[in-house]
CSV table of C-alpha atoms and ligand atoms in Angstrom, one decimal:
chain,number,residue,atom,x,y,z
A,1,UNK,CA,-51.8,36.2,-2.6
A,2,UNK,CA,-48.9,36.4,-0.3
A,3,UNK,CA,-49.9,33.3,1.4
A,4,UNK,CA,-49.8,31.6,-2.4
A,5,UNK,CA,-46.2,33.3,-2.3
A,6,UNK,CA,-45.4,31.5,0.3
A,7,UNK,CA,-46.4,28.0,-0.1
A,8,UNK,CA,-45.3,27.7,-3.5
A,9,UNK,CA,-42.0,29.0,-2.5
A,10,UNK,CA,-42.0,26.3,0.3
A,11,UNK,CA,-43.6,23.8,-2.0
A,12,UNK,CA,-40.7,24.4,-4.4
A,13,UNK,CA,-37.5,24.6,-1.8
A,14,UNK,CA,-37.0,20.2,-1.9
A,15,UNK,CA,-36.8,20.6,-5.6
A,16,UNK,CA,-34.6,23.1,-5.4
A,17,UNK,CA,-32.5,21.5,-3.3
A,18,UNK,CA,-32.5,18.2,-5.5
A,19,UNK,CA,-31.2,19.7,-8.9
A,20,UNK,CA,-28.6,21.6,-6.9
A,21,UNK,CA,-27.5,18.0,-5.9
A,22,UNK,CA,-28.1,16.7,-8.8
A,23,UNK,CA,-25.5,19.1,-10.5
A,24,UNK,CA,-22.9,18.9,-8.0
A,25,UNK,CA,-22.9,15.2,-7.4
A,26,UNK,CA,-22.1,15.6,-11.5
A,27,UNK,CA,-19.9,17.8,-10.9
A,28,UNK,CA,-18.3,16.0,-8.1
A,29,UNK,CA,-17.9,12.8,-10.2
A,30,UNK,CA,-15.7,14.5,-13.1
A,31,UNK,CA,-13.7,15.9,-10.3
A,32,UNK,CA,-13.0,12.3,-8.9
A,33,UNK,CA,-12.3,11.1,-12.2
A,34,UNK,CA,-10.0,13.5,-12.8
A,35,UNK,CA,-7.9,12.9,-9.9
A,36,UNK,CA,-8.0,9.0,-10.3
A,37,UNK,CA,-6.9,9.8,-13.7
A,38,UNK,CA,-3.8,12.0,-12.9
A,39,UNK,CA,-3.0,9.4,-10.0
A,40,UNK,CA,-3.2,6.5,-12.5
A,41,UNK,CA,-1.1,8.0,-14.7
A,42,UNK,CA,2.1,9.1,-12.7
A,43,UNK,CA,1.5,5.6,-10.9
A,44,UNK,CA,2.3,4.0,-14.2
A,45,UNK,CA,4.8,6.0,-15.4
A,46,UNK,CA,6.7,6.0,-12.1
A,47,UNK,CA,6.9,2.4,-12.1
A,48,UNK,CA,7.5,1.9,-15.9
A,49,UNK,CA,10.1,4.4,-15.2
A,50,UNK,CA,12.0,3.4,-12.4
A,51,UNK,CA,9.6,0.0,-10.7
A,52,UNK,CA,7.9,0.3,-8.0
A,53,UNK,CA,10.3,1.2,-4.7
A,54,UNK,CA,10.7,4.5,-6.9
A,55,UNK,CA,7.6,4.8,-7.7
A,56,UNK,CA,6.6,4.9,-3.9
A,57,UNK,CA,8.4,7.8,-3.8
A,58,UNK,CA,6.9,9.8,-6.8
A,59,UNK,CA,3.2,8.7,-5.0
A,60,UNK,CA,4.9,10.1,-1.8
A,61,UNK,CA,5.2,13.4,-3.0
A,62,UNK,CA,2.7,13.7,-6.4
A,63,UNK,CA,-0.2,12.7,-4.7
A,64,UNK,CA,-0.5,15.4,-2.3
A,65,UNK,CA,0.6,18.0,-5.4
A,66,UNK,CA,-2.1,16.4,-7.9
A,67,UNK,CA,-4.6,16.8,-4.8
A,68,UNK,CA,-3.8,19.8,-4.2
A,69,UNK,CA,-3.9,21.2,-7.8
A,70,UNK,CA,-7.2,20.1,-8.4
A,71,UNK,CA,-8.3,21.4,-5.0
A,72,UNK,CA,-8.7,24.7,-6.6
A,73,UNK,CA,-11.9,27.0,-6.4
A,74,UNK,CA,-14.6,25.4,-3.1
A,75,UNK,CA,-13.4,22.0,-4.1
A,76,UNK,CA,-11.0,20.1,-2.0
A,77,UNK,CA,-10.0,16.9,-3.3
A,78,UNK,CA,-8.3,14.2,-1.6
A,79,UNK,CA,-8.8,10.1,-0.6
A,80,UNK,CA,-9.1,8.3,2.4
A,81,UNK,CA,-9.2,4.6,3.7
A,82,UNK,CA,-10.3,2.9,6.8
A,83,UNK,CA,-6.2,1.5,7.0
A,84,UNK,CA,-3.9,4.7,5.7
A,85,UNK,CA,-0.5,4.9,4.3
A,86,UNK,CA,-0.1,8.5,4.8
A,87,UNK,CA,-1.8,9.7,8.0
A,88,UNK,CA,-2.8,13.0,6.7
A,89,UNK,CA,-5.3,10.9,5.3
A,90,UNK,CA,-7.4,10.2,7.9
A,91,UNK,CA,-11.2,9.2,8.0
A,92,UNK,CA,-13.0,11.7,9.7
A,93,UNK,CA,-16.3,11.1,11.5
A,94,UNK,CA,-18.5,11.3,8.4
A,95,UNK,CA,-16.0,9.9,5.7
A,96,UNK,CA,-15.5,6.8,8.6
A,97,UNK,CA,-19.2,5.9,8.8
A,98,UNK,CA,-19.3,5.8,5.1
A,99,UNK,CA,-16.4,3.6,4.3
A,100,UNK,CA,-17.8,1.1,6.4
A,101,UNK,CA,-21.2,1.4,4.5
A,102,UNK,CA,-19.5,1.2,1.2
A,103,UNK,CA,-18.1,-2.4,2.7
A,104,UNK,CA,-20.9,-3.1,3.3
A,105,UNK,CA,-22.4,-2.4,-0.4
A,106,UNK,CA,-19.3,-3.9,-1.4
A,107,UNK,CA,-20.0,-7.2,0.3
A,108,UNK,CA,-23.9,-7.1,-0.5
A,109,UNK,CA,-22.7,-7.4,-4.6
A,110,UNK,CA,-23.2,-3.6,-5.1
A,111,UNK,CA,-20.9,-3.1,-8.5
A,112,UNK,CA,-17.5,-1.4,-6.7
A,113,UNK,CA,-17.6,1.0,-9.1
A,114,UNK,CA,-20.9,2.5,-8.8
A,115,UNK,CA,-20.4,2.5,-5.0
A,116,UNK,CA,-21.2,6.3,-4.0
A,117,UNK,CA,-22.2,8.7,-1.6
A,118,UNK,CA,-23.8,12.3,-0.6
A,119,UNK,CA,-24.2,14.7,1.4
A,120,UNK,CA,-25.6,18.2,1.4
A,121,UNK,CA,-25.9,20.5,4.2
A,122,UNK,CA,-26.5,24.6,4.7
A,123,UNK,CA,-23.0,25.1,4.1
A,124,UNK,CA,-21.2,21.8,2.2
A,125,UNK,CA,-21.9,19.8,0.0
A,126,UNK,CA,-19.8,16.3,0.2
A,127,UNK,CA,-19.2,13.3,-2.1
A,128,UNK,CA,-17.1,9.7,-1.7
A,129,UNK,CA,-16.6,7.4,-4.4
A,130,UNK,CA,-15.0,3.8,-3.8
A,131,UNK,CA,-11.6,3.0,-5.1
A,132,UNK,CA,-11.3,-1.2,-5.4
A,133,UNK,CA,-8.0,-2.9,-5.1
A,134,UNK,CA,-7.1,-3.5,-8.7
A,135,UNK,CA,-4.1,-5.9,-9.7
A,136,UNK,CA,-1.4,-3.2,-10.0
A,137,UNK,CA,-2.2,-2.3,-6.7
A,138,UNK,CA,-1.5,-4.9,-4.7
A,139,UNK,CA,2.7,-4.5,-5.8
A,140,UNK,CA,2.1,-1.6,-2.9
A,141,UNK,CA,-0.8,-2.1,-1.1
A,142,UNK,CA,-0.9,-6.6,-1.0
A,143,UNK,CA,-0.1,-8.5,1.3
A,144,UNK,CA,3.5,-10.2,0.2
A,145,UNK,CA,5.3,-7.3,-0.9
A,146,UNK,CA,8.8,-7.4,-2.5
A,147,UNK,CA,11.7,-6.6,-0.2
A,148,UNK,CA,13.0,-3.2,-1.8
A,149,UNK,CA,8.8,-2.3,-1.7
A,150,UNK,CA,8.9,-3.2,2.2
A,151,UNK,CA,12.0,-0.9,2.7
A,152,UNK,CA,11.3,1.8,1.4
A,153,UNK,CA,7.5,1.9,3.0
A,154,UNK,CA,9.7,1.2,6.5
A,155,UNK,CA,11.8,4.9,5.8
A,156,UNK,CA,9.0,7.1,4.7
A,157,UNK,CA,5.7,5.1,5.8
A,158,UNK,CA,6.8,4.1,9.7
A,159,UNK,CA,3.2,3.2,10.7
A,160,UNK,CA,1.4,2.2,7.3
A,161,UNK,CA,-1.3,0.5,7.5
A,162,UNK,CA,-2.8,0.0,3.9
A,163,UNK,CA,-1.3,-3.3,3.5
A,164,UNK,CA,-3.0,-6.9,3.3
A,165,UNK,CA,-5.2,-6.0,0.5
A,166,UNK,CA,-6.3,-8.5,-2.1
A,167,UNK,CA,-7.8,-7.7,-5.9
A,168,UNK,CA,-11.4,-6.8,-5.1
A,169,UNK,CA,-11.2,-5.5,-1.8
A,170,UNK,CA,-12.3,-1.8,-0.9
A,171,UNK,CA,-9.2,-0.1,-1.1
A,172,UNK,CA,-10.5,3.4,0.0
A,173,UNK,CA,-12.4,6.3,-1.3
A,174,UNK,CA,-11.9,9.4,-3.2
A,175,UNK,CA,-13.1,12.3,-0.5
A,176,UNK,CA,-14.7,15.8,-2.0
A,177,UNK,CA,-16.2,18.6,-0.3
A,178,UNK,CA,-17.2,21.4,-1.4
A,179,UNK,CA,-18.1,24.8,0.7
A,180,UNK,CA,-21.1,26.4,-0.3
A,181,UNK,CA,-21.7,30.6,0.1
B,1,HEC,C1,4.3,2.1,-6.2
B,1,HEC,C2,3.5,1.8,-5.1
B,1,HEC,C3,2.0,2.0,-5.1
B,1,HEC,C4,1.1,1.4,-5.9
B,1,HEC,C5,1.4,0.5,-7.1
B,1,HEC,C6,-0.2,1.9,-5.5
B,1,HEC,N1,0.0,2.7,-4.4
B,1,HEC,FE1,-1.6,3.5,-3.3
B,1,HEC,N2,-0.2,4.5,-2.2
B,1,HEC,C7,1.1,4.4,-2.3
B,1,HEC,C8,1.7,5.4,-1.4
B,1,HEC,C9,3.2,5.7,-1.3
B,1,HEC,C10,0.7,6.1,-0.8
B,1,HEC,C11,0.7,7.3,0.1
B,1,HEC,C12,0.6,8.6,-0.7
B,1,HEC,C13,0.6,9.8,0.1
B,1,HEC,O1,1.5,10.1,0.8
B,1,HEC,O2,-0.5,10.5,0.0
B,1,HEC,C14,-0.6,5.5,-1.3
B,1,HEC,C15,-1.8,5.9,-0.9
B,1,HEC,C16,-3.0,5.4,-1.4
B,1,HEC,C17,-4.3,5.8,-1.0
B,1,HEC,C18,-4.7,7.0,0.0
B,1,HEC,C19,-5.0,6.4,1.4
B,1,HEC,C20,-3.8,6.0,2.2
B,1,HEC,O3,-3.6,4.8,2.4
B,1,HEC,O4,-3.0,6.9,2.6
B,1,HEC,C21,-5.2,5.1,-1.7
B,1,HEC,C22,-6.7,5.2,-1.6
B,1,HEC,C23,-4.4,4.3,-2.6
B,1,HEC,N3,-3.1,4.5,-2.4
B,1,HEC,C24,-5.0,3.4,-3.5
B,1,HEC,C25,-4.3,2.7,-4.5
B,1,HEC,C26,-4.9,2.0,-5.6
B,1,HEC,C27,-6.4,1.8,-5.8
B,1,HEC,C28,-3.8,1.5,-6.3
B,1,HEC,C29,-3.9,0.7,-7.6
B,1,HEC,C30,-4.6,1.3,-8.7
B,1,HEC,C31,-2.6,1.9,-5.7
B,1,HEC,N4,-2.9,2.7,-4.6
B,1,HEC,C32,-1.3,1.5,-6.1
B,1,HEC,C33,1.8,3.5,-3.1
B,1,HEC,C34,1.3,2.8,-4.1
């Protein structure tokens, strides 16, 4: 009887562990929107507001607050990119290997925004999602920027990188992990 204990409890464990990935994946994804959402919004206010030079500067110090509101609870919520603006966003070791799969996806006609990814270990639970380069985008992030744009990256972005994108490209990725007890 024990023995039958055991091996359903061992034949059951994979399943288990596939529904709880299941559910955080989901939950991972409304996360993601969320901050994509709140992003997309200040982004278009700021620059219907004021253009885009000030706009730089509401991104400058909005996204790390929208971030960091919505990394509330085990979640922490942030983006990333194989060429940063901000440094703080940094690819590390796992989130690097997976931006350059999600190029790869991108450039084997995988739909950009369906490009995801998981992982789940004893104590985390991790989730990227790719963010394309839209048209609005490039204003900030192309490769002929304006000259007030190009200033004002100069003052507060000395060693940007995330310039030279075209519509299309992989931009970067939303980044989530969350710690598991
Ligand atoms: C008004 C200028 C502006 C526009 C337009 C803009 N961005 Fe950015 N972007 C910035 C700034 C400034 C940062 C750095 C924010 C920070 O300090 O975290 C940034 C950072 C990012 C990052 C985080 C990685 C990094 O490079 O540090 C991603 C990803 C990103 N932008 C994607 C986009 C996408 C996608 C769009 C179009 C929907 C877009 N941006 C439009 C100015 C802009």
């Amino acid at each position: 009887m024990r023995y039958l204990m055991i091996l359903a409890a061992l034949a059951a464990a994979p399943f288990a562990q596939a529904a709880d990935e299941a559910a955080l994946t989901a939950e991972a994804r409304q996360q993601a929107k969320s901050l994509g959402q709140s992003l997309m919004k200040t982004l278009k206010h700021g620059i219907e507001l004021s253009g885009p030079e000030a706009a730089i500067d509401l991104c400058n110090t909005e996204a790390p607050v929208i971030a960091g509101q919505l990394s509330e609870g085990d979640w922490q919520v942030g983006r990333t990119s194989l060429k940063v603006r901000n440094p703080e966003n940094t690819p590390d070791v796992w989130e690097e290997q997976t931006l350059h799969e999600f190029e790869q996806r991108l450039q084997a006609g995988e739909d950009p925004m369906k490009i995801e990814a998981t992982r789940l270990t004893e104590n985390e639970f991790r989730y990227m999602k790719a963010i394309p380069t839209g048209g609005l985008c490039v204003t900030c992030h192309g490769a002929e920027l304006s000259e007030p744009v190009k200033a004002r990256l100069a003052q507060l972005y000395p060693e940007d990188q995330a310039r030279g994108f075209s519509v299309g490209d992989l931009r970067g990725a939303f980044t989530l992990t969350k710690t598991l007890q």
